[in-house]
mmCIF file of C-alpha atoms and ligand atoms in Angstrom:
data_model
loop_
_atom_site.group_PDB
_atom_site.id
_atom_site.type_symbol
_atom_site.label_atom_id
_atom_site.label_comp_id
_atom_site.label_asym_id
_atom_site.label_seq_id
_atom_site.Cartn_x
_atom_site.Cartn_y
_atom_site.Cartn_z
ATOM 1 C CA MET A 274 132.326 153.531 125.976
ATOM 2 C CA ALA A 275 132.320 150.546 128.331
ATOM 3 C CA PRO A 276 129.092 149.958 130.226
ATOM 4 C CA PRO A 277 129.448 151.040 133.842
ATOM 5 C CA SER A 278 127.413 148.231 135.394
ATOM 6 C CA ALA A 279 128.596 145.055 137.042
ATOM 7 C CA VAL A 280 127.457 142.819 134.190
ATOM 8 C CA ASP A 281 129.931 140.006 133.525
ATOM 9 C CA PRO A 282 131.642 140.860 130.225
ATOM 10 C CA ALA A 283 133.242 137.429 129.744
ATOM 11 C CA PRO A 284 133.330 136.708 126.013
ATOM 12 C CA VAL A 285 131.682 133.554 124.737
ATOM 13 C CA SER A 286 131.271 132.125 121.285
ATOM 14 C CA ASN A 287 129.249 134.414 119.070
ATOM 15 C CA ASN A 288 127.733 131.494 117.260
ATOM 16 C CA PRO A 289 124.203 131.288 118.669
ATOM 17 C CA SER A 290 123.909 127.630 117.741
ATOM 18 C CA SER A 291 126.622 126.785 120.273
ATOM 19 C CA VAL A 292 124.449 128.045 123.142
ATOM 20 C CA VAL A 293 120.981 127.512 121.757
ATOM 21 C CA SER A 294 120.133 123.839 122.011
ATOM 22 C CA ALA A 295 118.281 122.019 119.267
ATOM 23 C CA VAL A 296 117.058 119.352 121.690
ATOM 24 C CA LYS A 297 113.904 121.167 122.733
ATOM 25 C CA GLU A 298 112.713 121.946 119.208
ATOM 26 C CA GLY A 299 108.967 121.700 118.745
ATOM 27 C CA SER A 300 108.284 122.337 122.430
ATOM 28 C CA ASN A 301 107.226 125.591 124.058
ATOM 29 C CA GLN A 302 110.333 125.708 126.297
ATOM 30 C CA SER A 303 113.407 127.881 126.028
ATOM 31 C CA ARG A 304 116.136 126.317 123.859
ATOM 32 C CA LEU A 305 118.883 127.678 126.121
ATOM 33 C CA ASP A 306 120.987 125.275 128.157
ATOM 34 C CA GLY A 307 122.004 128.043 130.532
ATOM 35 C CA PRO A 308 122.227 131.840 130.840
ATOM 36 C CA LEU A 309 123.902 133.855 128.082
ATOM 37 C CA GLN A 310 126.932 136.105 128.475
ATOM 38 C CA TYR A 311 127.169 139.556 126.925
ATOM 39 C CA SER A 312 130.065 139.431 124.431
ATOM 40 C CA GLY A 313 130.971 143.137 124.456
ATOM 41 C CA SER A 314 129.922 143.884 120.873
ATOM 42 C CA LEU A 315 127.968 147.020 121.882
ATOM 43 C CA ASP A 316 130.741 148.525 123.993
ATOM 44 C CA GLU A 317 131.725 150.847 121.137
ATOM 45 C CA TYR A 318 128.425 152.780 121.496
ATOM 46 C CA LYS A 319 127.969 155.492 124.101
ATOM 47 C CA GLN A 320 125.672 154.214 126.874
ATOM 48 C CA PHE A 321 124.828 154.723 130.533
ATOM 49 C CA ASP A 322 122.765 153.143 133.272
ATOM 50 C CA VAL A 323 119.725 155.311 133.980
ATOM 51 C CA THR A 324 119.411 154.052 137.576
ATOM 52 C CA SER A 325 121.541 151.539 139.453
ATOM 53 C CA VAL A 326 118.873 148.813 139.368
ATOM 54 C CA ILE A 327 117.084 149.229 136.042
ATOM 55 C CA GLY A 328 117.471 150.888 132.633
ATOM 56 C CA ARG A 329 120.269 151.519 130.137
ATOM 57 C CA GLU A 330 120.239 154.279 127.535
ATOM 58 C CA PHE A 331 122.078 154.396 124.217
ATOM 59 C CA PRO A 332 121.855 158.062 123.193
ATOM 60 C CA ASN A 333 123.369 157.668 119.693
ATOM 61 C CA LEU A 334 122.990 154.068 118.494
ATOM 62 C CA GLN A 335 120.659 153.585 115.470
ATOM 63 C CA LEU A 336 119.017 150.150 115.543
ATOM 64 C CA SER A 337 118.642 150.212 111.748
ATOM 65 C CA GLN A 338 122.467 150.114 111.515
ATOM 66 C CA ILE A 339 122.877 146.899 113.515
ATOM 67 C CA LEU A 340 119.776 144.957 112.467
ATOM 68 C CA ASN A 341 121.763 142.544 110.274
ATOM 69 C CA ASP A 342 124.449 141.895 112.873
ATOM 70 C CA ASP A 343 123.277 138.886 114.883
ATOM 71 C CA THR A 344 126.039 139.208 117.467
ATOM 72 C CA LYS A 345 125.005 142.769 118.252
ATOM 73 C CA ILE A 346 121.288 141.997 118.303
ATOM 74 C CA ARG A 347 121.913 139.064 120.604
ATOM 75 C CA ASP A 348 124.000 141.261 122.909
ATOM 76 C CA LEU A 349 121.239 143.864 122.824
ATOM 77 C CA ALA A 350 118.715 141.221 123.934
ATOM 78 C CA ILE A 351 121.058 140.123 126.736
ATOM 79 C CA LEU A 352 121.437 143.726 127.924
ATOM 80 C CA VAL A 353 117.659 144.216 127.837
ATOM 81 C CA SER A 354 117.231 141.083 129.947
ATOM 82 C CA GLN A 355 119.918 142.195 132.408
ATOM 83 C CA ARG A 356 118.919 145.862 132.689
ATOM 84 C CA GLY A 357 115.150 145.265 132.268
ATOM 85 C CA VAL A 358 114.650 148.070 129.746
ATOM 86 C CA VAL A 359 116.876 149.755 127.162
ATOM 87 C CA PHE A 360 116.161 153.213 125.708
ATOM 88 C CA LEU A 361 117.222 154.446 122.259
ATOM 89 C CA ARG A 362 116.705 158.004 121.050
ATOM 90 C CA ASN A 363 115.377 159.327 117.755
ATOM 91 C CA GLN A 364 115.220 156.032 115.851
ATOM 92 C CA ASP A 365 114.782 155.862 112.061
ATOM 93 C CA ILE A 366 113.763 152.161 112.100
ATOM 94 C CA ASN A 367 110.549 151.508 110.125
ATOM 95 C CA ILE A 368 107.764 149.241 111.284
ATOM 96 C CA GLU A 369 108.813 146.272 109.109
ATOM 97 C CA ASP A 370 112.297 146.357 110.631
ATOM 98 C CA GLN A 371 110.853 146.864 114.121
ATOM 99 C CA LYS A 372 108.992 143.572 113.587
ATOM 100 C CA ILE A 373 112.143 141.820 112.333
ATOM 101 C CA LEU A 374 113.979 143.080 115.411
ATOM 102 C CA GLY A 375 111.175 141.842 117.687
ATOM 103 C CA GLN A 376 111.396 138.326 116.300
ATOM 104 C CA LYS A 377 115.216 138.272 116.230
ATOM 105 C CA LEU A 378 115.691 139.327 119.867
ATOM 106 C CA GLY A 379 113.873 136.187 120.996
ATOM 107 C CA GLU A 380 115.144 133.837 118.303
ATOM 108 C CA LEU A 381 118.790 134.697 118.980
ATOM 109 C CA THR A 382 118.268 134.062 122.692
ATOM 110 C CA GLY A 383 116.626 130.662 122.350
ATOM 111 C CA LYS A 384 112.886 131.210 122.269
ATOM 112 C CA PRO A 385 110.825 128.208 121.107
ATOM 113 C CA GLU A 386 110.355 127.745 117.392
ATOM 114 C CA THR A 387 106.589 127.986 117.777
ATOM 115 C CA SER A 388 106.703 131.453 119.401
ATOM 116 C CA LYS A 389 106.287 134.268 116.865
ATOM 117 C CA LEU A 390 105.083 137.869 117.174
ATOM 118 C CA HIS A 391 101.973 138.373 119.253
ATOM 119 C CA ARG A 392 98.659 139.206 117.595
ATOM 120 C CA HIS A 393 96.764 141.188 120.216
ATOM 121 C CA ALA A 394 93.114 140.166 120.697
ATOM 122 C CA LEU A 395 91.869 143.771 120.748
ATOM 123 C CA SER A 396 94.718 146.067 119.757
ATOM 124 C CA ASN A 397 95.082 144.854 116.160
ATOM 125 C CA SER A 398 94.330 145.767 112.534
ATOM 126 C CA LYS A 399 90.568 145.539 113.122
ATOM 127 C CA ARG A 400 90.778 148.902 114.920
ATOM 128 C CA GLY A 401 91.749 150.462 111.588
ATOM 129 C CA ILE A 402 94.685 152.536 112.852
ATOM 130 C CA ALA A 403 97.548 152.588 110.331
ATOM 131 C CA VAL A 404 101.044 151.605 111.462
ATOM 132 C CA ASP A 405 102.817 153.748 108.856
ATOM 133 C CA GLU A 406 102.312 156.683 106.523
ATOM 134 C CA ASN A 407 101.145 154.335 103.732
ATOM 135 C CA GLY A 408 98.040 153.355 105.676
ATOM 136 C CA LYS A 409 99.286 149.816 106.414
ATOM 137 C CA LEU A 410 97.198 147.764 108.866
ATOM 138 C CA ASP A 411 98.974 144.961 110.719
ATOM 139 C CA ASP A 412 97.815 142.416 113.312
ATOM 140 C CA GLU A 413 101.376 141.977 114.580
ATOM 141 C CA VAL A 414 101.576 145.613 115.668
ATOM 142 C CA SER A 415 99.582 147.134 118.509
ATOM 143 C CA VAL A 416 99.061 150.809 117.892
ATOM 144 C CA ILE A 417 99.286 152.538 121.267
ATOM 145 C CA SER A 418 96.823 155.361 120.784
ATOM 146 C CA SER A 419 95.612 157.917 123.322
ATOM 147 C CA GLU A 420 92.421 158.341 121.268
ATOM 148 C CA GLN A 421 91.631 154.621 121.273
ATOM 149 C CA ASN A 422 92.392 154.291 125.002
ATOM 150 C CA ARG A 423 90.122 157.229 125.809
ATOM 151 C CA LYS A 424 87.331 155.626 123.808
ATOM 152 C CA PHE A 425 87.571 152.173 125.401
ATOM 153 C CA TYR A 426 88.730 153.072 128.920
ATOM 154 C CA LYS A 427 87.482 156.612 129.473
ATOM 155 C CA ASP A 428 87.570 156.512 133.280
ATOM 156 C CA ARG A 429 91.265 155.558 133.430
ATOM 157 C CA TYR A 430 92.986 157.059 130.364
ATOM 158 C CA ASN A 431 92.088 160.614 131.165
ATOM 159 C CA SER A 432 94.120 163.398 132.760
ATOM 160 C CA LYS A 433 91.210 164.239 135.088
ATOM 161 C CA SER A 434 90.838 160.660 136.338
ATOM 162 C CA LYS A 435 90.706 160.279 140.123
ATOM 163 C CA LYS A 436 91.848 156.652 140.004
ATOM 164 C CA LEU A 437 95.234 155.687 141.422
ATOM 165 C CA ALA A 438 97.844 155.960 138.678
ATOM 166 C CA SER A 439 99.508 152.856 140.142
ATOM 167 C CA LEU A 440 96.617 150.767 138.767
ATOM 168 C CA HIS A 441 98.393 150.972 135.396
ATOM 169 C CA TRP A 442 101.348 148.789 136.451
ATOM 170 C CA HIS A 443 101.454 145.568 134.411
ATOM 171 C CA ALA A 444 103.557 143.279 132.245
ATOM 172 C CA ASP A 445 102.235 142.738 128.716
ATOM 173 C CA ILE A 446 99.817 139.925 127.784
ATOM 174 C CA THR A 447 100.573 137.636 130.732
ATOM 175 C CA PHE A 448 96.997 136.348 130.378
ATOM 176 C CA GLU A 449 98.298 134.331 127.407
ATOM 177 C CA ARG A 450 99.514 130.767 128.054
ATOM 178 C CA ILE A 451 102.653 131.670 126.100
ATOM 179 C CA PRO A 452 103.372 135.264 127.152
ATOM 180 C CA SER A 453 105.986 137.722 125.932
ATOM 181 C CA ASP A 454 109.742 137.835 126.204
ATOM 182 C CA TYR A 455 110.559 141.186 124.554
ATOM 183 C CA ALA A 456 108.449 144.214 123.637
ATOM 184 C CA ILE A 457 109.516 147.180 121.506
ATOM 185 C CA LEU A 458 107.623 150.468 121.666
ATOM 186 C CA LYS A 459 108.423 153.386 119.375
ATOM 187 C CA ILE A 460 106.551 156.593 120.170
ATOM 188 C CA ILE A 461 105.769 158.380 116.914
ATOM 189 C CA LYS A 462 103.737 161.266 118.297
ATOM 190 C CA THR A 463 104.126 162.922 121.699
ATOM 191 C CA PRO A 464 101.323 165.042 123.201
ATOM 192 C CA GLU A 465 101.326 168.763 122.396
ATOM 193 C CA ASP A 466 101.156 169.464 126.135
ATOM 194 C CA ALA A 467 103.636 167.893 128.566
ATOM 195 C CA GLY A 468 103.480 164.367 129.966
ATOM 196 C CA GLY A 469 102.901 160.809 128.771
ATOM 197 C CA ASP A 470 106.028 159.430 130.442
ATOM 198 C CA THR A 471 106.352 155.675 130.957
ATOM 199 C CA LEU A 472 107.729 153.939 134.048
ATOM 200 C CA TRP A 473 109.319 150.497 134.395
ATOM 201 C CA ALA A 474 109.979 148.538 137.605
ATOM 202 C CA SER A 475 112.366 145.654 138.199
ATOM 203 C CA GLY A 476 110.820 142.291 139.071
ATOM 204 C CA TYR A 477 114.340 141.012 139.879
ATOM 205 C CA GLU A 478 114.757 143.676 142.548
ATOM 206 C CA ALA A 479 111.205 143.141 143.878
ATOM 207 C CA TYR A 480 112.128 139.464 144.424
ATOM 208 C CA ASP A 481 115.389 140.484 146.102
ATOM 209 C CA ARG A 482 113.480 142.654 148.583
ATOM 210 C CA LEU A 483 111.554 139.690 149.976
ATOM 211 C CA SER A 484 112.885 137.920 153.069
ATOM 212 C CA PRO A 485 114.176 134.372 152.438
ATOM 213 C CA VAL A 486 110.995 133.004 154.052
ATOM 214 C CA PHE A 487 108.755 134.995 151.723
ATOM 215 C CA GLN A 488 110.954 134.139 148.746
ATOM 216 C CA GLU A 489 110.437 130.464 149.522
ATOM 217 C CA LEU A 490 106.683 130.935 149.804
ATOM 218 C CA ALA A 491 106.495 132.876 146.523
ATOM 219 C CA GLU A 492 108.515 130.167 144.763
ATOM 220 C CA LYS A 493 105.972 127.528 145.784
ATOM 221 C CA ILE A 494 102.810 129.138 144.420
ATOM 222 C CA THR A 495 101.314 129.966 141.045
ATOM 223 C CA ALA A 496 99.124 132.874 140.005
ATOM 224 C CA VAL A 497 96.160 133.000 137.680
ATOM 225 C CA HIS A 498 96.591 136.070 135.463
ATOM 226 C CA ASN A 499 93.217 137.346 134.374
ATOM 227 C CA GLN A 500 92.209 140.026 131.856
ATOM 228 C CA PRO A 501 88.424 140.415 131.601
ATOM 229 C CA THR A 502 88.584 143.887 129.985
ATOM 230 C CA PHE A 503 88.716 142.851 126.311
ATOM 231 C CA VAL A 504 85.463 140.924 126.535
ATOM 232 C CA GLU A 505 83.898 143.933 128.309
ATOM 233 C CA VAL A 506 85.027 146.168 125.412
ATOM 234 C CA GLN A 507 83.697 143.609 122.923
ATOM 235 C CA LYS A 508 80.289 143.718 124.623
ATOM 236 C CA LYS A 509 80.150 147.478 125.118
ATOM 237 C CA PHE A 510 81.468 148.642 121.731
ATOM 238 C CA GLY A 511 80.748 145.599 119.549
ATOM 239 C CA GLU A 512 84.444 145.251 118.688
ATOM 240 C CA ASP A 513 85.590 142.025 117.075
ATOM 241 C CA LEU A 514 88.372 140.164 118.969
ATOM 242 C CA ILE A 515 90.971 137.738 117.591
ATOM 243 C CA ASP A 516 89.982 134.440 119.210
ATOM 244 C CA GLU A 517 92.233 132.155 117.172
ATOM 245 C CA TYR A 518 96.007 131.880 116.763
ATOM 246 C CA ARG A 519 97.671 134.830 118.538
ATOM 247 C CA GLY A 520 101.310 134.094 117.681
ATOM 248 C CA ALA A 521 101.698 130.700 119.391
ATOM 249 C CA PRO A 522 99.533 127.550 119.069
ATOM 250 C CA GLU A 523 98.517 127.758 122.762
ATOM 251 C CA ASN A 524 97.278 131.365 122.542
ATOM 252 C CA THR A 525 93.678 131.010 121.394
ATOM 253 C CA GLY A 526 90.180 131.520 122.784
ATOM 254 C CA LEU A 527 88.553 134.331 124.719
ATOM 255 C CA ASP A 528 89.204 133.295 128.329
ATOM 256 C CA PHE A 529 92.291 135.537 128.718
ATOM 257 C CA GLN A 530 93.409 133.593 131.781
ATOM 258 C CA ALA A 531 96.674 131.755 132.345
ATOM 259 C CA GLU A 532 98.365 130.132 135.336
ATOM 260 C CA HIS A 533 102.069 130.946 135.765
ATOM 261 C CA PRO A 534 104.688 130.584 138.520
ATOM 262 C CA VAL A 535 104.813 133.616 140.831
ATOM 263 C CA VAL A 536 108.607 133.569 140.708
ATOM 264 C CA ARG A 537 109.837 133.154 137.154
ATOM 265 C CA THR A 538 113.334 132.313 135.966
ATOM 266 C CA ASN A 539 114.521 134.450 133.068
ATOM 267 C CA PRO A 540 116.357 131.979 130.792
ATOM 268 C CA VAL A 541 118.631 134.659 129.308
ATOM 269 C CA THR A 542 120.057 135.873 132.644
ATOM 270 C CA GLY A 543 119.214 132.840 134.775
ATOM 271 C CA TRP A 544 117.842 135.244 137.422
ATOM 272 C CA LYS A 545 114.652 134.945 139.472
ATOM 273 C CA SER A 546 112.005 137.607 139.104
ATOM 274 C CA LEU A 547 108.715 138.373 140.817
ATOM 275 C CA PHE A 548 106.339 137.740 137.920
ATOM 276 C CA GLY A 549 102.932 137.054 139.485
ATOM 277 C CA ALA A 550 102.021 140.649 140.385
ATOM 278 C CA GLY A 551 100.748 143.887 138.841
ATOM 279 C CA GLY A 552 97.409 144.636 137.219
ATOM 280 C CA GLN A 553 97.140 141.239 135.539
ATOM 281 C CA VAL A 554 96.895 139.544 138.931
ATOM 282 C CA LEU A 555 94.624 142.175 140.541
ATOM 283 C CA LYS A 556 91.667 140.466 138.885
ATOM 284 C CA GLY A 557 93.253 137.032 139.296
ATOM 285 C CA TRP A 558 94.383 135.032 142.327
ATOM 286 C CA TYR A 559 97.144 132.891 143.839
ATOM 287 C CA ASN A 560 96.747 129.131 143.974
ATOM 288 C CA GLY A 561 97.884 127.139 146.996
ATOM 289 C CA VAL A 562 96.768 129.711 149.600
ATOM 290 C CA THR A 563 93.390 130.786 150.986
ATOM 291 C CA GLU A 564 91.354 133.494 149.292
ATOM 292 C CA ARG A 565 92.140 135.902 152.121
ATOM 293 C CA GLU A 566 95.857 135.099 151.981
ATOM 294 C CA SER A 567 95.720 135.599 148.228
ATOM 295 C CA GLU A 568 94.358 139.146 148.687
ATOM 296 C CA ILE A 569 97.003 139.959 151.306
ATOM 297 C CA LEU A 570 99.825 138.636 149.113
ATOM 298 C CA LYS A 571 98.532 140.613 146.129
ATOM 299 C CA LYS A 572 98.620 143.819 148.144
ATOM 300 C CA TYR A 573 102.092 143.138 149.437
ATOM 301 C CA PHE A 574 103.680 142.078 146.138
ATOM 302 C CA ASN A 575 102.096 145.064 144.400
ATOM 303 C CA GLN A 576 103.247 147.422 147.139
ATOM 304 C CA LEU A 577 106.837 146.339 146.433
ATOM 305 C CA ILE A 578 106.425 147.397 142.807
ATOM 306 C CA PHE A 579 104.196 150.463 143.198
ATOM 307 C CA GLU A 580 105.826 152.077 146.246
ATOM 308 C CA ASN A 581 109.541 151.436 145.773
ATOM 309 C CA HIS A 582 110.529 154.268 143.476
ATOM 310 C CA ASP A 583 114.156 153.127 143.758
ATOM 311 C CA LEU A 584 113.441 150.014 141.681
ATOM 312 C CA GLN A 585 111.686 152.070 139.013
ATOM 313 C CA VAL A 586 112.878 154.156 136.086
ATOM 314 C CA ARG A 587 110.836 156.906 134.417
ATOM 315 C CA PHE A 588 111.341 157.779 130.761
ATOM 316 C CA ARG A 589 110.380 161.057 129.122
ATOM 317 C CA TRP A 590 109.751 160.499 125.411
ATOM 318 C CA ASN A 591 110.709 162.625 122.456
ATOM 319 C CA GLU A 592 109.271 161.727 119.056
ATOM 320 C CA ASN A 593 110.781 158.552 117.564
ATOM 321 C CA ASP A 594 112.350 157.437 120.843
ATOM 322 C CA LEU A 595 112.136 153.695 121.376
ATOM 323 C CA ALA A 596 112.162 151.389 124.394
ATOM 324 C CA ILE A 597 112.797 147.639 124.491
ATOM 325 C CA TRP A 598 111.926 145.745 127.653
ATOM 326 C CA ASP A 599 111.856 142.174 128.943
ATOM 327 C CA ASN A 600 108.279 141.381 129.957
ATOM 328 C CA ARG A 601 109.484 138.366 131.980
ATOM 329 C CA SER A 602 111.278 140.523 134.524
ATOM 330 C CA VAL A 603 109.871 144.061 134.502
ATOM 331 C CA PHE A 604 106.524 145.758 135.002
ATOM 332 C CA HIS A 605 105.605 149.059 133.366
ATOM 333 C CA ALA A 606 102.998 151.805 133.595
ATOM 334 C CA ALA A 607 102.009 154.626 131.254
ATOM 335 C CA THR A 608 101.220 158.081 132.672
ATOM 336 C CA ASN A 609 97.907 159.564 131.565
ATOM 337 C CA ASP A 610 98.550 163.137 132.630
ATOM 338 C CA TYR A 611 98.129 164.838 129.221
ATOM 339 C CA ASP A 612 95.237 166.055 127.088
ATOM 340 C CA GLY A 613 96.995 166.050 123.700
ATOM 341 C CA LYS A 614 97.326 163.172 121.258
ATOM 342 C CA ARG A 615 99.971 160.510 121.688
ATOM 343 C CA GLN A 616 100.658 157.503 119.455
ATOM 344 C CA GLY A 617 103.203 154.736 119.027
ATOM 345 C CA ASN A 618 103.798 151.298 117.538
ATOM 346 C CA ARG A 619 104.380 148.323 119.783
ATOM 347 C CA VAL A 620 105.697 144.942 118.661
ATOM 348 C CA VAL A 621 105.460 142.142 121.225
ATOM 349 C CA SER A 622 107.468 138.959 120.798
ATOM 350 C CA LEU A 623 106.331 135.711 122.401
ATOM 351 C CA GLY A 624 108.824 133.753 124.499
ATOM 352 C CA GLU A 625 108.855 130.436 126.334
ATOM 353 C CA LYS A 626 106.228 128.961 128.628
ATOM 354 C CA PRO A 627 107.048 130.537 132.015
ATOM 355 C CA TYR A 628 108.903 128.272 134.446
ATOM 356 C CA PHE A 629 110.662 128.406 137.788
ATOM 357 C CA ASP A 630 114.050 126.722 138.011
ATOM 358 C CA PRO A 631 114.913 126.109 141.695
ATOM 359 C CA SER A 632 118.620 126.218 140.847
ATOM 360 C CA SER A 633 118.403 129.728 139.390
ATOM 361 C CA VAL A 634 119.761 132.668 141.405
ATOM 362 C CA SER A 635 118.625 136.168 142.299
ATOM 363 C CA ARG A 636 120.071 139.220 140.567
ATOM 364 C CA ARG A 637 121.783 140.420 143.738
ATOM 365 C CA GLU A 638 123.345 136.974 144.194
ATOM 366 C CA ALA A 639 124.517 136.832 140.577
ATOM 367 C CA LEU A 640 126.073 140.305 140.702
ATOM 368 C CA ASN A 641 127.435 139.796 144.199
ATOM 369 C CA LEU A 642 125.344 142.638 145.597
ATOM 370 C CA ARG A 643 124.950 141.248 149.104
ATOM 371 C CA ASP A 644 122.632 142.838 151.704
HETATM 372 O O1 AKG B 823 101.843 154.058 126.435
HETATM 373 C C1 AKG B 823 102.850 153.639 126.998
HETATM 374 O O2 AKG B 823 103.797 154.344 127.305
HETATM 375 C C2 AKG B 823 102.976 152.186 127.335
HETATM 376 C C3 AKG B 823 101.765 151.423 126.977
HETATM 377 C C4 AKG B 823 101.953 149.967 127.245
HETATM 378 O O3 AKG B 823 101.619 149.483 128.281
HETATM 379 C C5 AKG B 823 102.637 149.152 126.238
HETATM 380 O O4 AKG B 823 103.026 149.652 125.181
HETATM 381 O O5 AKG B 823 102.805 147.961 126.490
HETATM 382 FE FE1 FE2 B 824 102.138 147.399 128.339
#
């Protein structure tokens, strides 16, 4: 079934080497010379847009069946980058193949050679939670565990919490100097009671909702992303953190701070996205403005994400459902409204060093969705 969205289906060469440049090898920049075009190789699978702005679901496609087809995996990555998040139901993919997929999505869309799978400082094998039924421990998989979250962050990951649920909005690991391109989460166990949905919000659309004057301002400034929580957990619970190589040579140490452009160009789509917002900036700041202005901008940028439910999509999980999202251009938030146990495996791929290309365009411009 053909996808119903306005994504340009123009076919291009399916040979990745013709679009992925070798010139930038060894650097931490994207190897793409320009945005990629979806070739149409996934059109044969039933699919639909979950909302007009964000989300595509494939109700029947099994990822394990297409893992060795580079054209299809590359098209899948392009769709994830265009639609922000892609949902796949009842997947039989095992954790080894989930990791292969995580690395391939980025490699086939030009990520730097030095960017591998992320090794999370806290959520890693040292927590002793197995990633499969054979008891395997793996630093390149973050086990998303309700039990672990309740232990480390009791006041927030708790159905009786009185904190604002919107405080959970974030993009993954943006405190790293080389943050993520794609993330893949497979939920293995859903809570016995209801709940545990996840929401995603479009950074492309958040950018498009700024006036031209505010767009220009946002394009001029950088944000310091700051994550002090892991060191707090280390101190409180005596947990050991990974302070060396976390999937890219630049990702080391325990400062968990990185400066990135507030408006980021996604190399795969060529579209501008609001990137410097969400929880990772709540404890950080904007450079180039006063402290007071920084606080005001934070509130406003976050309001665009938290309060515009028409740029969000909410996903209700069944066991073995899987989501793939592009951390460069979407934010997401888990819902902690359940008392049962919930668990999943997340693989996070590292992408390019974030950049802003002044010649890139907004999503509405690219798709001709004028105001
Ligand atoms: O538990 C969830 O649904 C999402 C957790 C999360 O933020 C992630 O996997 O990156
Ligand atoms: Fe996350």
